[in-house]
Tab-separated table of C-alpha atoms and ligand atoms in Angstrom:
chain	number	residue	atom	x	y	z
A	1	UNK	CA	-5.398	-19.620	-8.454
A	2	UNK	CA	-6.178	-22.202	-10.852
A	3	UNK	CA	-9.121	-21.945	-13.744
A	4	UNK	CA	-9.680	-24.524	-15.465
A	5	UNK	CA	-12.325	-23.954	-18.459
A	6	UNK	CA	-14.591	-25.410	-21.141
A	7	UNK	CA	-17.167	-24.688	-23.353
A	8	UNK	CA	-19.196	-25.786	-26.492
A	9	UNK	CA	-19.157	-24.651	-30.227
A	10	UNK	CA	-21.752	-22.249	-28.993
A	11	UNK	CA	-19.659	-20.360	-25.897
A	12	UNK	CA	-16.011	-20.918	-27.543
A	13	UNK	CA	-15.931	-17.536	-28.650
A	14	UNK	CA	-16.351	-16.410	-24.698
A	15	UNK	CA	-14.177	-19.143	-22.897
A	16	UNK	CA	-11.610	-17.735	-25.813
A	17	UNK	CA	-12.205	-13.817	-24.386
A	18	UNK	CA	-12.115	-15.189	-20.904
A	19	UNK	CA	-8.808	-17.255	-21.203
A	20	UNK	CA	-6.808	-14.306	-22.505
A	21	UNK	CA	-8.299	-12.083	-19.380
A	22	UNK	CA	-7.453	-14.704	-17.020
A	23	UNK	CA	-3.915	-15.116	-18.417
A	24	UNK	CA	-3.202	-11.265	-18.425
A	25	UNK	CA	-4.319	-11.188	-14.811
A	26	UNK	CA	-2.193	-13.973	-14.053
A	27	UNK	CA	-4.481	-16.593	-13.329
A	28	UNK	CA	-3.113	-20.414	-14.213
A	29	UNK	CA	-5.490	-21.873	-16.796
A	30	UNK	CA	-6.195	-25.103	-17.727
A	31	UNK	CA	-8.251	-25.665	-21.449
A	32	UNK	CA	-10.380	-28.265	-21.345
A	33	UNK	CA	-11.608	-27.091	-24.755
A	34	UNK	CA	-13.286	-27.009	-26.964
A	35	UNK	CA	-10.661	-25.493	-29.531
A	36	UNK	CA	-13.131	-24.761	-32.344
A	37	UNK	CA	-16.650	-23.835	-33.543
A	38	UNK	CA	-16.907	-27.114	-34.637
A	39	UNK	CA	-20.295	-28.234	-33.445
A	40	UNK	CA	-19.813	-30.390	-30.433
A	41	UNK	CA	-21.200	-31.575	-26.798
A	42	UNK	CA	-21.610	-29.807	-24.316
A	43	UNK	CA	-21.741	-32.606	-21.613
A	44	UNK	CA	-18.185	-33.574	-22.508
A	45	UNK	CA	-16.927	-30.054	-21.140
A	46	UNK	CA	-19.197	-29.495	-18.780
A	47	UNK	CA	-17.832	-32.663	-16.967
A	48	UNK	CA	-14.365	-32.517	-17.853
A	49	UNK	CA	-14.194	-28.963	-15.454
A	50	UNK	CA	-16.205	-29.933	-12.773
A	51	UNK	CA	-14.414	-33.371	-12.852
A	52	UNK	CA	-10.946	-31.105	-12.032
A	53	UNK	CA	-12.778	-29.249	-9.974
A	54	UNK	CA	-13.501	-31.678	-7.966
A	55	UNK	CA	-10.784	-33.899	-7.853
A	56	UNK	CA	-8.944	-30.598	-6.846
A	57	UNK	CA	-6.531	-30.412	-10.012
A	58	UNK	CA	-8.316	-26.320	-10.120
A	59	UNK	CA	-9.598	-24.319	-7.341
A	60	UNK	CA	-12.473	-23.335	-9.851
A	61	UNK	CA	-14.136	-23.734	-13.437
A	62	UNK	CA	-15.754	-21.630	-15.432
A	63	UNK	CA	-17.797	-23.204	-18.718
A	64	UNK	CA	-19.754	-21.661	-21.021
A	65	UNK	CA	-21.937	-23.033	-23.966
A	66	UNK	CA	-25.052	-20.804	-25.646
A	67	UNK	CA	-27.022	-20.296	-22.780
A	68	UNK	CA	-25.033	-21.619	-20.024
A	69	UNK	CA	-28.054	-24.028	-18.902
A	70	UNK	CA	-26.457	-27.296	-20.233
A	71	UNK	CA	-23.025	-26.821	-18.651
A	72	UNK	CA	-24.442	-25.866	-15.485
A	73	UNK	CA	-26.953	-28.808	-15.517
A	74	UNK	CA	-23.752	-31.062	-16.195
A	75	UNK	CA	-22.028	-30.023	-13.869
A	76	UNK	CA	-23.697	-30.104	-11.344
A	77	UNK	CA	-24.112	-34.117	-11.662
A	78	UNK	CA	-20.715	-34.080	-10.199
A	79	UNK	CA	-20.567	-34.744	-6.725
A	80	UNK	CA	-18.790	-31.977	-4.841
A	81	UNK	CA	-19.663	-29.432	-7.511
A	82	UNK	CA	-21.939	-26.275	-7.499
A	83	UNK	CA	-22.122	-24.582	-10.496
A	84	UNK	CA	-23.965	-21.022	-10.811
A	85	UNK	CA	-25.592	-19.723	-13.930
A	86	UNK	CA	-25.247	-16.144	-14.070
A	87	UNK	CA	-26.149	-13.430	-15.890
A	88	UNK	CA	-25.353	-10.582	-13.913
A	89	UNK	CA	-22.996	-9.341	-11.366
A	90	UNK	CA	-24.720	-9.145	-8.419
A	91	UNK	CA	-25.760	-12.835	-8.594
A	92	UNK	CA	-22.688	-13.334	-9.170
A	93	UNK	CA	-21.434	-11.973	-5.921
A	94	UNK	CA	-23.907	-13.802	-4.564
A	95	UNK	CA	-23.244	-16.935	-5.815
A	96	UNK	CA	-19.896	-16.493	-3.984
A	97	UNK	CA	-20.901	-15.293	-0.550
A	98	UNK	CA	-23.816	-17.481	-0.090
A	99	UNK	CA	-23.224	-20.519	-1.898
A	100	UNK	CA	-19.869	-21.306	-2.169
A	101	UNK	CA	-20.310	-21.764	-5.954
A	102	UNK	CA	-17.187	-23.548	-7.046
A	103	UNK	CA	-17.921	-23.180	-11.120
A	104	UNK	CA	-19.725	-20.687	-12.827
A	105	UNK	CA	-21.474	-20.866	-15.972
A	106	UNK	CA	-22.280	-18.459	-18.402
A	107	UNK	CA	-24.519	-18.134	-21.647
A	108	UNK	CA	-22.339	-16.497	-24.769
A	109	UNK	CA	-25.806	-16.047	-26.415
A	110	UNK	CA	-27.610	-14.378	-23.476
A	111	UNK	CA	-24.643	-12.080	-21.982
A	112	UNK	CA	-21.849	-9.744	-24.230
A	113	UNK	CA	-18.637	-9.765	-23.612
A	114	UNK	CA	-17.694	-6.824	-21.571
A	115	UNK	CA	-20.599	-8.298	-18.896
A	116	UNK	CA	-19.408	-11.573	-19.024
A	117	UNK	CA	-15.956	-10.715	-18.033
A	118	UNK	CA	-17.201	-8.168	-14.968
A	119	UNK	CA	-19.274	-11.328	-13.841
A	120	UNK	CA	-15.856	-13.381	-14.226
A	121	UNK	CA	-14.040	-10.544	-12.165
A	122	UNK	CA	-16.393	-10.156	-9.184
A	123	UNK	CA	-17.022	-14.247	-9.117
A	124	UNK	CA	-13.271	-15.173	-8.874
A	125	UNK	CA	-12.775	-12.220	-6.525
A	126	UNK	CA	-15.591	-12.689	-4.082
A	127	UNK	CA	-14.935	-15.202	-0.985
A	128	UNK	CA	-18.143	-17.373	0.353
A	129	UNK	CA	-18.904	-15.647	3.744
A	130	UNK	CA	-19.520	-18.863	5.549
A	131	UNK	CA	-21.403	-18.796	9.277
A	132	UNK	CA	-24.894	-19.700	8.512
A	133	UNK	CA	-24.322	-19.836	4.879
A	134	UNK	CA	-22.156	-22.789	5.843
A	135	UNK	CA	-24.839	-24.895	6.885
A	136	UNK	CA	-26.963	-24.417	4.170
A	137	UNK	CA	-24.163	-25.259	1.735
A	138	UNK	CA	-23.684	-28.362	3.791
A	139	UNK	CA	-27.456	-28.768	3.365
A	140	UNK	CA	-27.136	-28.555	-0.331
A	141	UNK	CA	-23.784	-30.640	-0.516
A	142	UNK	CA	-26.030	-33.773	1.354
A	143	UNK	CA	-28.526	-34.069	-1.247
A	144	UNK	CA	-25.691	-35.964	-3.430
A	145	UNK	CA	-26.519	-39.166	-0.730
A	146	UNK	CA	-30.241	-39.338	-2.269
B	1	RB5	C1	-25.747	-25.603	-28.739
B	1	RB5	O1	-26.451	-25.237	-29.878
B	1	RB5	C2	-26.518	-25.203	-27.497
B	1	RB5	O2	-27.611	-26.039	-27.332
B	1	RB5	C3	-25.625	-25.226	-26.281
B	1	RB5	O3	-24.547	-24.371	-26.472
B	1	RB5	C4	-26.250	-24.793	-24.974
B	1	RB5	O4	-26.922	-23.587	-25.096
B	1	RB5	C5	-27.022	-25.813	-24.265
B	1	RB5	O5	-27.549	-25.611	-23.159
């Protein structure tokens, strides 16, 4: 499967602990930055991911800034993307089997470490669950025509 990932001055720190987990586990990464803690933007990453996300060039993204609100607002401006802000596992589960969320988001200043990479774990490992869930999604995916 291929991750590609991004994140802000404020959640480099994290996409940097996530990118070494996802290597060692064999994942296929693609760094959309950002390579420092040089202050930046987090719009620029934030659409960079979903942008290969939804072109198809990954299967998913994962972005993180401070609080993992602006990335997950950006993203989700691209059509074909739903991005989930979590902050704990079982939404993140969720955020899988119901929603089909195809990036998830995450907040270096609101979650440590060791949670954020059991979040990463159980998000990249969980399949959407479809049946009615499907229609909903599809519900959710036709608010991009308003
Ligand atoms: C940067 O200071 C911070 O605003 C950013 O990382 C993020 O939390 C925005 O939502």
């Amino acid at each position: 499967m291929k991750i590609s990932l991004g994140a802000d001055h404020g959640g480099f720190e994290l996409k940097e602990a996530i990118k070494t987990w996802l290597l060692e586990k064999g994942y296929d990464v693609e760094d959309k930055g950002t390579y420092s803690i040089e202050s930046c933007d987090y719009p620029d990453y934030a659409k960079a991911v979903a942008l290969d996300v939804a072109a198809g060039k990954s299967d998913r993204g994962i972005l993180v800034c401070g609080t993992g609100i602006g990335v997950s607002i950006g993203a989700n401006k691209v059509r074909g993307i739903r991005a989930a802000l979590c902050g704990d596992t079982f939404s993140a589960r969720m955020s899988r089997l119901h929603n089909n969320a195809n990036i998830l988001a995450l907040g270096q200043r609101v979650v440590g470490p060791g949670l954020a990479l059991d979040i990463v774990e159980i998000w990249l490992s969980t399949s959407f669950e479809g049946g009615r869930h499907s229609t909903r999604v599809d519900k959710l995916m036709e608010i991009e025509q308003c």
